[in-house]
Amino acid sequence: MRRALPIFVVLAGLLVAIAVINPYFLEPPAFLAFVKRAAPLVILAAGQYFVIVSGEYDLSVGSLVTAEVVIAARLIDGSAEATWPVLALLIGLGLLAGLVNGVVTTMLRVPSFIATLGMLLILSGAVFLWTGGAPRGALSSQFRELGRGSLGPVPWSVLILVVAGAMAMLAMRADFGRTLVAAGDNDRAAALSGVRVARVRTVAFMISGLSAAVAAILLGGFAGVSAQVGAGLEFQAITAVVLGGVALGGGRGSVVAAMAGAFTLEALFTLLNLYGISGALEPAVQGVIIIAAVALGAVSLPRRRAAAT
């Protein structure tokens, strides 16, 4: 947990900076609205964490979010009766996409960067072919309620985020979490000690696909239907995980820190917006964060190994 401390310090500093500019920010309604906006990215970052800590990557989650929102709008088309069956279908499609990514990576020995990049292109092409760039259909009010509505004063997005975060932490505290970290640290040693590396990595991809499905439900409910709703989310999720101190090579990092990294990224973008800085700079900021974090890890890892010996 000590390694995760810096990201919480940075997050606290950003929240204080936002509150200085906008004192209303720390009041419960405004703060809950911030958490609601951040919830899809935080859930995506948690799912991406499982893949990255196992030593792999998932570049397909952004296109999967877009595909699921477009599919939901087309199948529901404003019908309340179709809402829950379609929600179940979206969860199933997320798990299926993760399963395909996992099998292609572990069984066919295709590097995860290439496998998930291929899935990204397949999903993006399928969405464009199906919609022609203009999604059809409409989401029902029941679907929109999950992204926009609330249970009393607490938004549904926040409640779903709390449940997802608790499940992620429990998974990492269980045997699965330990074997996942072992696979990311040294897959050959893990295999020799009895870890089914292919299985745990495939499950990690399925968790990532599930997180993309949940994020799609929340984003679709909050923002509505768009052919660009998930654009760039894969890079934001990876940036958040790296910002949380998770090693891109796998084997090191905390899921709590990865989720805090997503909150930090959202807080940073909020602060830039309050200062009137163009949102077009957001990709540049993400690029700087990734390069700096990886460079810092490359410098500090040999030192830690030297200290260990």
PDB file of C-alpha atoms in Angstrom:
ATOM      1  CA  MET A   1       0.000   0.000   0.000  1.00  0.00           C
ATOM      2  CA  ARG A   2       2.994   2.286   0.546  1.00  0.00           C
ATOM      3  CA  ARG A   3       3.700   2.257  -3.194  1.00  0.00           C
ATOM      4  CA  ALA A   4       0.147   3.519  -3.819  1.00  0.00           C
ATOM      5  CA  LEU A   5       0.558   6.486  -1.459  1.00  0.00           C
ATOM      6  CA  PRO A   6       1.908   8.957  -4.079  1.00  0.00           C
ATOM      7  CA  ILE A   7      -1.159   8.692  -6.309  1.00  0.00           C
ATOM      8  CA  PHE A   8      -3.462   9.430  -3.369  1.00  0.00           C
ATOM      9  CA  VAL A   9      -1.353  12.456  -2.481  1.00  0.00           C
ATOM     10  CA  VAL A  10      -1.583  13.726  -6.071  1.00  0.00           C
ATOM     11  CA  LEU A  11      -5.334  13.065  -6.140  1.00  0.00           C
ATOM     12  CA  ALA A  12      -5.853  14.960  -2.889  1.00  0.00           C
ATOM     13  CA  GLY A  13      -3.818  17.874  -4.218  1.00  0.00           C
ATOM     14  CA  LEU A  14      -5.881  18.039  -7.409  1.00  0.00           C
ATOM     15  CA  LEU A  15      -9.161  17.915  -5.481  1.00  0.00           C
ATOM     16  CA  VAL A  16      -7.984  20.763  -3.249  1.00  0.00           C
ATOM     17  CA  ALA A  17      -6.950  22.786  -6.316  1.00  0.00           C
ATOM     18  CA  ILE A  18     -10.403  22.261  -7.855  1.00  0.00           C
ATOM     19  CA  ALA A  19     -12.074  23.268  -4.590  1.00  0.00           C
ATOM     20  CA  VAL A  20     -10.038  26.483  -4.450  1.00  0.00           C
ATOM     21  CA  ILE A  21     -11.355  27.491  -7.875  1.00  0.00           C
ATOM     22  CA  ASN A  22     -14.857  26.142  -7.273  1.00  0.00           C
ATOM     23  CA  PRO A  23     -15.708  25.947  -3.522  1.00  0.00           C
ATOM     24  CA  TYR A  24     -19.022  24.287  -4.365  1.00  0.00           C
ATOM     25  CA  PHE A  25     -17.077  21.247  -5.588  1.00  0.00           C
ATOM     26  CA  LEU A  26     -16.675  19.750  -2.102  1.00  0.00           C
ATOM     27  CA  GLU A  27     -20.394  19.868  -1.349  1.00  0.00           C
ATOM     28  CA  PRO A  28     -22.019  16.407  -1.594  1.00  0.00           C
ATOM     29  CA  PRO A  29     -24.101  16.982  -4.779  1.00  0.00           C
ATOM     30  CA  ALA A  30     -21.156  18.385  -6.771  1.00  0.00           C
ATOM     31  CA  PHE A  31     -18.700  15.805  -5.487  1.00  0.00           C
ATOM     32  CA  LEU A  32     -21.091  12.947  -6.251  1.00  0.00           C
ATOM     33  CA  ALA A  33     -21.532  14.394  -9.744  1.00  0.00           C
ATOM     34  CA  PHE A  34     -17.740  14.253 -10.174  1.00  0.00           C
ATOM     35  CA  VAL A  35     -17.656  10.626  -9.034  1.00  0.00           C
ATOM     36  CA  LYS A  36     -20.531   9.823 -11.409  1.00  0.00           C
ATOM     37  CA  ARG A  37     -18.603  11.280 -14.356  1.00  0.00           C
ATOM     38  CA  ALA A  38     -15.482   9.365 -13.365  1.00  0.00           C
ATOM     39  CA  ALA A  39     -17.236   6.042 -12.683  1.00  0.00           C
ATOM     40  CA  PRO A  40     -17.041   4.547 -16.224  1.00  0.00           C
ATOM     41  CA  LEU A  41     -13.306   5.302 -16.512  1.00  0.00           C
ATOM     42  CA  VAL A  42     -12.614   3.997 -12.998  1.00  0.00           C
ATOM     43  CA  ILE A  43     -14.402   0.729 -13.784  1.00  0.00           C
ATOM     44  CA  LEU A  44     -12.523   0.441 -17.090  1.00  0.00           C
ATOM     45  CA  ALA A  45      -9.217   1.077 -15.285  1.00  0.00           C
ATOM     46  CA  ALA A  46     -10.014  -1.659 -12.767  1.00  0.00           C
ATOM     47  CA  GLY A  47     -10.641  -4.120 -15.603  1.00  0.00           C
ATOM     48  CA  GLN A  48      -7.522  -2.983 -17.458  1.00  0.00           C
ATOM     49  CA  TYR A  49      -5.524  -3.490 -14.260  1.00  0.00           C
ATOM     50  CA  PHE A  50      -6.251  -7.226 -14.234  1.00  0.00           C
ATOM     51  CA  VAL A  51      -4.883  -7.568 -17.767  1.00  0.00           C
ATOM     52  CA  ILE A  52      -1.821  -5.365 -17.254  1.00  0.00           C
ATOM     53  CA  VAL A  53      -0.796  -6.881 -13.915  1.00  0.00           C
ATOM     54  CA  SER A  54      -0.871 -10.291 -15.639  1.00  0.00           C
ATOM     55  CA  GLY A  55       1.673  -9.009 -18.156  1.00  0.00           C
ATOM     56  CA  GLU A  56      -0.683  -8.294 -21.074  1.00  0.00           C
ATOM     57  CA  TYR A  57      -2.576  -5.359 -22.676  1.00  0.00           C
ATOM     58  CA  ASP A  58      -6.160  -4.774 -23.781  1.00  0.00           C
ATOM     59  CA  LEU A  59      -6.549  -2.120 -26.474  1.00  0.00           C
ATOM     60  CA  SER A  60     -10.065  -3.190 -27.450  1.00  0.00           C
ATOM     61  CA  VAL A  61     -12.127  -1.770 -24.572  1.00  0.00           C
ATOM     62  CA  GLY A  62     -12.873   1.608 -26.172  1.00  0.00           C
ATOM     63  CA  SER A  63     -14.246   0.113 -29.378  1.00  0.00           C
ATOM     64  CA  LEU A  64     -16.127  -2.483 -27.314  1.00  0.00           C
ATOM     65  CA  VAL A  65     -17.831   0.321 -25.357  1.00  0.00           C
ATOM     66  CA  THR A  66     -18.896   1.995 -28.602  1.00  0.00           C
ATOM     67  CA  ALA A  67     -20.137  -1.270 -30.115  1.00  0.00           C
ATOM     68  CA  GLU A  68     -22.200  -2.103 -27.048  1.00  0.00           C
ATOM     69  CA  VAL A  69     -23.874   1.308 -26.875  1.00  0.00           C
ATOM     70  CA  VAL A  70     -24.716   1.156 -30.601  1.00  0.00           C
ATOM     71  CA  ILE A  71     -26.038  -2.406 -30.294  1.00  0.00           C
ATOM     72  CA  ALA A  72     -28.125  -1.492 -27.252  1.00  0.00           C
ATOM     73  CA  ALA A  73     -29.749   1.466 -29.019  1.00  0.00           C
ATOM     74  CA  ARG A  74     -30.534  -0.600 -32.102  1.00  0.00           C
ATOM     75  CA  LEU A  75     -32.033  -3.539 -30.187  1.00  0.00           C
ATOM     76  CA  ILE A  76     -33.926  -1.563 -27.534  1.00  0.00           C
ATOM     77  CA  ASP A  77     -35.172   1.187 -29.877  1.00  0.00           C
ATOM     78  CA  GLY A  78     -37.013   2.875 -27.018  1.00  0.00           C
ATOM     79  CA  SER A  79     -38.765  -0.290 -25.792  1.00  0.00           C
ATOM     80  CA  ALA A  80     -38.879  -0.656 -22.016  1.00  0.00           C
ATOM     81  CA  GLU A  81     -39.570  -4.403 -22.295  1.00  0.00           C
ATOM     82  CA  ALA A  82     -36.317  -4.992 -24.186  1.00  0.00           C
ATOM     83  CA  THR A  83     -34.138  -3.172 -21.645  1.00  0.00           C
ATOM     84  CA  TRP A  84     -33.219  -5.974 -19.264  1.00  0.00           C
ATOM     85  CA  PRO A  85     -32.698  -8.705 -21.904  1.00  0.00           C
ATOM     86  CA  VAL A  86     -30.418  -6.320 -23.812  1.00  0.00           C
ATOM     87  CA  LEU A  87     -28.509  -5.437 -20.629  1.00  0.00           C
ATOM     88  CA  ALA A  88     -27.896  -9.158 -20.091  1.00  0.00           C
ATOM     89  CA  LEU A  89     -26.801  -9.467 -23.723  1.00  0.00           C
ATOM     90  CA  LEU A  90     -24.314  -6.607 -23.309  1.00  0.00           C
ATOM     91  CA  ILE A  91     -22.739  -8.308 -20.294  1.00  0.00           C
ATOM     92  CA  GLY A  92     -22.500 -11.542 -22.277  1.00  0.00           C
ATOM     93  CA  LEU A  93     -20.931  -9.782 -25.265  1.00  0.00           C
ATOM     94  CA  GLY A  94     -18.347  -8.154 -23.009  1.00  0.00           C
ATOM     95  CA  LEU A  95     -17.386 -11.514 -21.523  1.00  0.00           C
ATOM     96  CA  LEU A  96     -17.293 -13.097 -24.987  1.00  0.00           C
ATOM     97  CA  ALA A  97     -14.996 -10.379 -26.376  1.00  0.00           C
ATOM     98  CA  GLY A  98     -12.686 -10.862 -23.403  1.00  0.00           C
ATOM     99  CA  LEU A  99     -12.729 -14.627 -23.897  1.00  0.00           C
ATOM    100  CA  VAL A 100     -11.773 -14.253 -27.567  1.00  0.00           C
ATOM    101  CA  ASN A 101      -8.938 -11.864 -26.669  1.00  0.00           C
ATOM    102  CA  GLY A 102      -7.717 -14.265 -24.009  1.00  0.00           C
ATOM    103  CA  VAL A 103      -7.840 -17.361 -26.201  1.00  0.00           C
ATOM    104  CA  VAL A 104      -6.112 -15.652 -29.129  1.00  0.00           C
ATOM    105  CA  THR A 105      -3.398 -14.362 -26.797  1.00  0.00           C
ATOM    106  CA  THR A 106      -2.792 -17.474 -24.712  1.00  0.00           C
ATOM    107  CA  MET A 107      -3.661 -20.347 -27.043  1.00  0.00           C
ATOM    108  CA  LEU A 108      -2.699 -18.947 -30.439  1.00  0.00           C
ATOM    109  CA  ARG A 109       0.344 -17.146 -28.982  1.00  0.00           C
ATOM    110  CA  VAL A 110      -0.553 -13.831 -30.608  1.00  0.00           C
ATOM    111  CA  PRO A 111       0.904 -10.932 -28.574  1.00  0.00           C
ATOM    112  CA  SER A 112      -1.908  -9.241 -26.682  1.00  0.00           C
ATOM    113  CA  PHE A 113      -0.999  -5.865 -28.167  1.00  0.00           C
ATOM    114  CA  ILE A 114      -1.670  -7.259 -31.667  1.00  0.00           C
ATOM    115  CA  ALA A 115      -4.657  -9.418 -30.683  1.00  0.00           C
ATOM    116  CA  THR A 116      -6.537  -6.606 -28.952  1.00  0.00           C
ATOM    117  CA  LEU A 117      -5.550  -4.075 -31.611  1.00  0.00           C
ATOM    118  CA  GLY A 118      -7.105  -6.452 -34.136  1.00  0.00           C
ATOM    119  CA  MET A 119     -10.241  -6.692 -32.000  1.00  0.00           C
ATOM    120  CA  LEU A 120     -10.346  -2.879 -31.836  1.00  0.00           C
ATOM    121  CA  LEU A 121     -10.242  -2.639 -35.631  1.00  0.00           C
ATOM    122  CA  ILE A 122     -12.817  -5.416 -36.095  1.00  0.00           C
ATOM    123  CA  LEU A 123     -15.285  -3.800 -33.700  1.00  0.00           C
ATOM    124  CA  SER A 124     -14.729  -0.314 -35.117  1.00  0.00           C
ATOM    125  CA  GLY A 125     -15.252  -1.565 -38.658  1.00  0.00           C
ATOM    126  CA  ALA A 126     -18.345  -3.539 -37.688  1.00  0.00           C
ATOM    127  CA  VAL A 127     -19.896  -0.527 -35.960  1.00  0.00           C
ATOM    128  CA  PHE A 128     -19.246   1.719 -38.970  1.00  0.00           C
ATOM    129  CA  LEU A 129     -20.585  -0.896 -41.388  1.00  0.00           C
ATOM    130  CA  TRP A 130     -23.727  -1.389 -39.329  1.00  0.00           C
ATOM    131  CA  THR A 131     -24.456   2.284 -38.673  1.00  0.00           C
ATOM    132  CA  GLY A 132     -22.833   4.091 -41.590  1.00  0.00           C
ATOM    133  CA  GLY A 133     -21.448   6.503 -38.999  1.00  0.00           C
ATOM    134  CA  ALA A 134     -24.929   7.439 -37.723  1.00  0.00           C
ATOM    135  CA  PRO A 135     -26.274   5.096 -35.012  1.00  0.00           C
ATOM    136  CA  ARG A 136     -29.953   4.246 -35.218  1.00  0.00           C
ATOM    137  CA  GLY A 137     -32.464   3.423 -32.514  1.00  0.00           C
ATOM    138  CA  ALA A 138     -32.852   4.838 -29.022  1.00  0.00           C
ATOM    139  CA  LEU A 139     -32.164   3.813 -25.452  1.00  0.00           C
ATOM    140  CA  SER A 140     -35.132   3.402 -23.147  1.00  0.00           C
ATOM    141  CA  SER A 141     -35.667   5.592 -20.096  1.00  0.00           C
ATOM    142  CA  GLN A 142     -34.950   2.554 -17.894  1.00  0.00           C
ATOM    143  CA  PHE A 143     -31.547   2.143 -19.551  1.00  0.00           C
ATOM    144  CA  ARG A 144     -30.788   5.863 -19.236  1.00  0.00           C
ATOM    145  CA  GLU A 145     -31.697   5.717 -15.538  1.00  0.00           C
ATOM    146  CA  LEU A 146     -28.594   3.628 -14.788  1.00  0.00           C
ATOM    147  CA  GLY A 147     -26.312   6.362 -16.077  1.00  0.00           C
ATOM    148  CA  ARG A 148     -28.297   9.425 -15.078  1.00  0.00           C
ATOM    149  CA  GLY A 149     -30.598   8.443 -12.239  1.00  0.00           C
ATOM    150  CA  SER A 150     -30.008   7.913  -8.547  1.00  0.00           C
ATOM    151  CA  LEU A 151     -31.180   5.955  -5.542  1.00  0.00           C
ATOM    152  CA  GLY A 152     -32.051   8.768  -3.202  1.00  0.00           C
ATOM    153  CA  PRO A 153     -29.148  11.239  -3.191  1.00  0.00           C
ATOM    154  CA  VAL A 154     -26.619   8.688  -4.485  1.00  0.00           C
ATOM    155  CA  PRO A 155     -26.360   8.155  -8.287  1.00  0.00           C
ATOM    156  CA  TRP A 156     -26.662   4.603  -9.588  1.00  0.00           C
ATOM    157  CA  SER A 157     -23.250   5.043 -11.236  1.00  0.00           C
ATOM    158  CA  VAL A 158     -21.649   5.600  -7.848  1.00  0.00           C
ATOM    159  CA  LEU A 159     -23.357   2.552  -6.333  1.00  0.00           C
ATOM    160  CA  ILE A 160     -22.286   0.384  -9.287  1.00  0.00           C
ATOM    161  CA  LEU A 161     -18.746   1.730  -8.954  1.00  0.00           C
ATOM    162  CA  VAL A 162     -18.645   0.829  -5.257  1.00  0.00           C
ATOM    163  CA  VAL A 163     -19.807  -2.722  -5.994  1.00  0.00           C
ATOM    164  CA  ALA A 164     -17.327  -3.120  -8.867  1.00  0.00           C
ATOM    165  CA  GLY A 165     -14.474  -1.772  -6.758  1.00  0.00           C
ATOM    166  CA  ALA A 166     -15.295  -4.074  -3.848  1.00  0.00           C
ATOM    167  CA  MET A 167     -15.419  -7.108  -6.151  1.00  0.00           C
ATOM    168  CA  ALA A 168     -12.090  -6.160  -7.740  1.00  0.00           C
ATOM    169  CA  MET A 169     -10.408  -5.836  -4.342  1.00  0.00           C
ATOM    170  CA  LEU A 170     -11.842  -9.141  -3.145  1.00  0.00           C
ATOM    171  CA  ALA A 171     -10.637 -10.860  -6.328  1.00  0.00           C
ATOM    172  CA  MET A 172      -7.088  -9.561  -5.818  1.00  0.00           C
ATOM    173  CA  ARG A 173      -7.058 -10.670  -2.182  1.00  0.00           C
ATOM    174  CA  ALA A 174      -8.129 -14.187  -3.179  1.00  0.00           C
ATOM    175  CA  ASP A 175      -5.911 -16.933  -4.609  1.00  0.00           C
ATOM    176  CA  PHE A 176      -6.803 -15.742  -8.108  1.00  0.00           C
ATOM    177  CA  GLY A 177      -5.215 -12.361  -7.456  1.00  0.00           C
ATOM    178  CA  ARG A 178      -1.999 -13.871  -6.162  1.00  0.00           C
ATOM    179  CA  THR A 179      -1.689 -16.249  -9.103  1.00  0.00           C
ATOM    180  CA  LEU A 180      -2.428 -13.391 -11.514  1.00  0.00           C
ATOM    181  CA  VAL A 181       0.393 -11.285 -10.074  1.00  0.00           C
ATOM    182  CA  ALA A 182       2.707 -14.302 -10.141  1.00  0.00           C
ATOM    183  CA  ALA A 183       1.913 -14.867 -13.834  1.00  0.00           C
ATOM    184  CA  GLY A 184       2.721 -11.255 -14.592  1.00  0.00           C
ATOM    185  CA  ASP A 185       5.924 -11.260 -12.597  1.00  0.00           C
ATOM    186  CA  ASN A 186       7.384 -14.439 -14.118  1.00  0.00           C
ATOM    187  CA  ASP A 187       5.045 -16.633 -16.120  1.00  0.00           C
ATOM    188  CA  ARG A 188       7.538 -19.485 -16.486  1.00  0.00           C
ATOM    189  CA  ALA A 189       8.213 -19.695 -12.749  1.00  0.00           C
ATOM    190  CA  ALA A 190       4.481 -19.418 -12.074  1.00  0.00           C
ATOM    191  CA  ALA A 191       3.752 -22.283 -14.478  1.00  0.00           C
ATOM    192  CA  LEU A 192       6.409 -24.465 -12.831  1.00  0.00           C
ATOM    193  CA  SER A 193       4.800 -23.800  -9.449  1.00  0.00           C
ATOM    194  CA  GLY A 194       1.427 -25.037 -10.701  1.00  0.00           C
ATOM    195  CA  VAL A 195      -0.239 -21.810 -11.877  1.00  0.00           C
ATOM    196  CA  ARG A 196      -2.381 -22.254 -15.001  1.00  0.00           C
ATOM    197  CA  VAL A 197      -1.077 -19.101 -16.626  1.00  0.00           C
ATOM    198  CA  ALA A 198      -3.235 -19.310 -19.760  1.00  0.00           C
ATOM    199  CA  ARG A 199      -6.380 -19.711 -17.672  1.00  0.00           C
ATOM    200  CA  VAL A 200      -5.759 -16.808 -15.284  1.00  0.00           C
ATOM    201  CA  ARG A 201      -4.784 -14.489 -18.139  1.00  0.00           C
ATOM    202  CA  THR A 202      -7.909 -15.439 -20.096  1.00  0.00           C
ATOM    203  CA  VAL A 203     -10.035 -14.720 -17.032  1.00  0.00           C
ATOM    204  CA  ALA A 204      -8.269 -11.353 -16.724  1.00  0.00           C
ATOM    205  CA  PHE A 205      -9.279 -10.502 -20.311  1.00  0.00           C
ATOM    206  CA  MET A 206     -12.852 -11.549 -19.544  1.00  0.00           C
ATOM    207  CA  ILE A 207     -12.891  -9.244 -16.518  1.00  0.00           C
ATOM    208  CA  SER A 208     -11.672  -6.436 -18.754  1.00  0.00           C
ATOM    209  CA  GLY A 209     -14.449  -7.171 -21.252  1.00  0.00           C
ATOM    210  CA  LEU A 210     -16.984  -7.217 -18.422  1.00  0.00           C
ATOM    211  CA  SER A 211     -15.746  -3.842 -17.169  1.00  0.00           C
ATOM    212  CA  ALA A 212     -16.121  -2.434 -20.703  1.00  0.00           C
ATOM    213  CA  ALA A 213     -19.722  -3.679 -20.810  1.00  0.00           C
ATOM    214  CA  VAL A 214     -20.535  -2.014 -17.470  1.00  0.00           C
ATOM    215  CA  ALA A 215     -18.820   1.203 -18.587  1.00  0.00           C
ATOM    216  CA  ALA A 216     -20.847   1.127 -21.825  1.00  0.00           C
ATOM    217  CA  ILE A 217     -24.087   0.824 -19.876  1.00  0.00           C
ATOM    218  CA  LEU A 218     -23.175   3.801 -17.687  1.00  0.00           C
ATOM    219  CA  LEU A 219     -21.868   5.945 -20.567  1.00  0.00           C
ATOM    220  CA  GLY A 220     -24.850   5.143 -22.768  1.00  0.00           C
ATOM    221  CA  GLY A 221     -27.192   6.050 -19.946  1.00  0.00           C
ATOM    222  CA  PHE A 222     -25.348   9.274 -19.174  1.00  0.00           C
ATOM    223  CA  ALA A 223     -24.407  10.594 -22.611  1.00  0.00           C
ATOM    224  CA  GLY A 224     -26.754   8.807 -24.988  1.00  0.00           C
ATOM    225  CA  VAL A 225     -25.975   7.105 -28.285  1.00  0.00           C
ATOM    226  CA  SER A 226     -22.915   8.067 -30.308  1.00  0.00           C
ATOM    227  CA  ALA A 227     -20.569   6.302 -32.701  1.00  0.00           C
ATOM    228  CA  GLN A 228     -17.666   7.921 -30.813  1.00  0.00           C
ATOM    229  CA  VAL A 229     -18.748   7.286 -27.225  1.00  0.00           C
ATOM    230  CA  GLY A 230     -15.817   4.959 -26.489  1.00  0.00           C
ATOM    231  CA  ALA A 231     -13.175   6.672 -28.620  1.00  0.00           C
ATOM    232  CA  GLY A 232      -9.855   6.864 -26.790  1.00  0.00           C
ATOM    233  CA  LEU A 233     -11.096   5.181 -23.617  1.00  0.00           C
ATOM    234  CA  GLU A 234      -8.576   2.347 -23.986  1.00  0.00           C
ATOM    235  CA  PHE A 235      -5.730   4.849 -23.750  1.00  0.00           C
ATOM    236  CA  GLN A 236      -7.327   6.688 -20.846  1.00  0.00           C
ATOM    237  CA  ALA A 237      -7.700   3.399 -18.960  1.00  0.00           C
ATOM    238  CA  ILE A 238      -4.069   2.437 -19.589  1.00  0.00           C
ATOM    239  CA  THR A 239      -2.930   5.924 -18.574  1.00  0.00           C
ATOM    240  CA  ALA A 240      -4.928   5.664 -15.347  1.00  0.00           C
ATOM    241  CA  VAL A 241      -3.416   2.278 -14.521  1.00  0.00           C
ATOM    242  CA  VAL A 242       0.123   3.523 -15.209  1.00  0.00           C
ATOM    243  CA  LEU A 243      -0.578   6.676 -13.209  1.00  0.00           C
ATOM    244  CA  GLY A 244      -1.548   4.403 -10.319  1.00  0.00           C
ATOM    245  CA  GLY A 245       1.958   2.918 -10.325  1.00  0.00           C
ATOM    246  CA  VAL A 246       1.117  -0.407 -11.968  1.00  0.00           C
ATOM    247  CA  ALA A 247       4.075  -1.813 -13.911  1.00  0.00           C
ATOM    248  CA  LEU A 248       3.314  -2.208 -17.621  1.00  0.00           C
ATOM    249  CA  GLY A 249       5.376  -5.386 -17.678  1.00  0.00           C
ATOM    250  CA  GLY A 250       3.077  -6.929 -15.070  1.00  0.00           C
ATOM    251  CA  GLY A 251       3.655  -8.419 -11.656  1.00  0.00           C
ATOM    252  CA  ARG A 252       3.422  -5.221  -9.618  1.00  0.00           C
ATOM    253  CA  GLY A 253       0.675  -2.807  -8.664  1.00  0.00           C
ATOM    254  CA  SER A 254      -2.562  -2.361  -6.735  1.00  0.00           C
ATOM    255  CA  VAL A 255      -6.090  -2.322  -8.141  1.00  0.00           C
ATOM    256  CA  VAL A 256      -6.988   0.399  -5.623  1.00  0.00           C
ATOM    257  CA  ALA A 257      -4.121   2.536  -6.925  1.00  0.00           C
ATOM    258  CA  ALA A 258      -5.240   1.909 -10.528  1.00  0.00           C
ATOM    259  CA  MET A 259      -8.735   3.139  -9.670  1.00  0.00           C
ATOM    260  CA  ALA A 260      -7.233   6.126  -7.866  1.00  0.00           C
ATOM    261  CA  GLY A 261      -5.249   6.805 -11.030  1.00  0.00           C
ATOM    262  CA  ALA A 262      -8.520   7.033 -12.972  1.00  0.00           C
ATOM    263  CA  PHE A 263      -9.949   9.477 -10.429  1.00  0.00           C
ATOM    264  CA  THR A 264      -6.717  11.483 -10.660  1.00  0.00           C
ATOM    265  CA  LEU A 265      -6.929  11.639 -14.443  1.00  0.00           C
ATOM    266  CA  GLU A 266     -10.547  12.794 -14.266  1.00  0.00           C
ATOM    267  CA  ALA A 267      -9.631  15.395 -11.629  1.00  0.00           C
ATOM    268  CA  LEU A 268      -6.762  16.645 -13.796  1.00  0.00           C
ATOM    269  CA  PHE A 269      -9.050  17.046 -16.807  1.00  0.00           C
ATOM    270  CA  THR A 270     -11.595  18.842 -14.614  1.00  0.00           C
ATOM    271  CA  LEU A 271      -8.923  21.238 -13.364  1.00  0.00           C
ATOM    272  CA  LEU A 272      -7.704  21.950 -16.894  1.00  0.00           C
ATOM    273  CA  ASN A 273     -11.278  22.653 -17.940  1.00  0.00           C
ATOM    274  CA  LEU A 274     -11.764  25.071 -15.045  1.00  0.00           C
ATOM    275  CA  TYR A 275      -8.672  26.946 -16.176  1.00  0.00           C
ATOM    276  CA  GLY A 276     -10.113  27.125 -19.698  1.00  0.00           C
ATOM    277  CA  ILE A 277      -7.410  24.922 -21.223  1.00  0.00           C
ATOM    278  CA  SER A 278      -8.534  23.193 -24.399  1.00  0.00           C
ATOM    279  CA  GLY A 279      -9.668  19.589 -24.114  1.00  0.00           C
ATOM    280  CA  ALA A 280      -7.606  18.893 -27.220  1.00  0.00           C
ATOM    281  CA  LEU A 281      -4.575  18.778 -24.915  1.00  0.00           C
ATOM    282  CA  GLU A 282      -5.919  15.750 -23.026  1.00  0.00           C
ATOM    283  CA  PRO A 283      -4.252  13.162 -25.317  1.00  0.00           C
ATOM    284  CA  ALA A 284      -0.958  15.035 -25.007  1.00  0.00           C
ATOM    285  CA  VAL A 285      -1.255  14.975 -21.207  1.00  0.00           C
ATOM    286  CA  GLN A 286      -1.930  11.230 -21.315  1.00  0.00           C
ATOM    287  CA  GLY A 287       1.120  10.705 -23.522  1.00  0.00           C
ATOM    288  CA  VAL A 288       3.363  12.616 -21.127  1.00  0.00           C
ATOM    289  CA  ILE A 289       2.033  10.623 -18.171  1.00  0.00           C
ATOM    290  CA  ILE A 290       2.646   7.262 -19.871  1.00  0.00           C
ATOM    291  CA  ILE A 291       6.181   8.150 -21.008  1.00  0.00           C
ATOM    292  CA  ALA A 292       7.131   9.603 -17.616  1.00  0.00           C
ATOM    293  CA  ALA A 293       5.696   6.665 -15.661  1.00  0.00           C
ATOM    294  CA  VAL A 294       7.386   4.046 -17.836  1.00  0.00           C
ATOM    295  CA  ALA A 295      10.696   5.931 -17.734  1.00  0.00           C
ATOM    296  CA  LEU A 296      10.489   6.197 -13.946  1.00  0.00           C
ATOM    297  CA  GLY A 297       9.755   2.469 -13.698  1.00  0.00           C
ATOM    298  CA  ALA A 298      12.694   1.630 -15.977  1.00  0.00           C
ATOM    299  CA  VAL A 299      15.031   3.654 -13.759  1.00  0.00           C
ATOM    300  CA  SER A 300      13.743   2.424 -10.404  1.00  0.00           C
ATOM    301  CA  LEU A 301      13.346  -1.297 -11.202  1.00  0.00           C
ATOM    302  CA  PRO A 302      17.102  -2.036 -11.500  1.00  0.00           C
ATOM    303  CA  ARG A 303      17.644  -0.203  -8.232  1.00  0.00           C
ATOM    304  CA  ARG A 304      15.028  -2.322  -6.470  1.00  0.00           C
ATOM    305  CA  ARG A 305      16.542  -5.512  -7.862  1.00  0.00           C
ATOM    306  CA  ALA A 306      20.012  -4.418  -6.771  1.00  0.00           C
ATOM    307  CA  ALA A 307      18.725  -3.637  -3.302  1.00  0.00           C
ATOM    308  CA  ALA A 308      17.023  -7.044  -3.136  1.00  0.00           C
ATOM    309  CA  THR A 309      20.299  -8.816  -3.898  1.00  0.00           C
TER     310      THR A 309
END
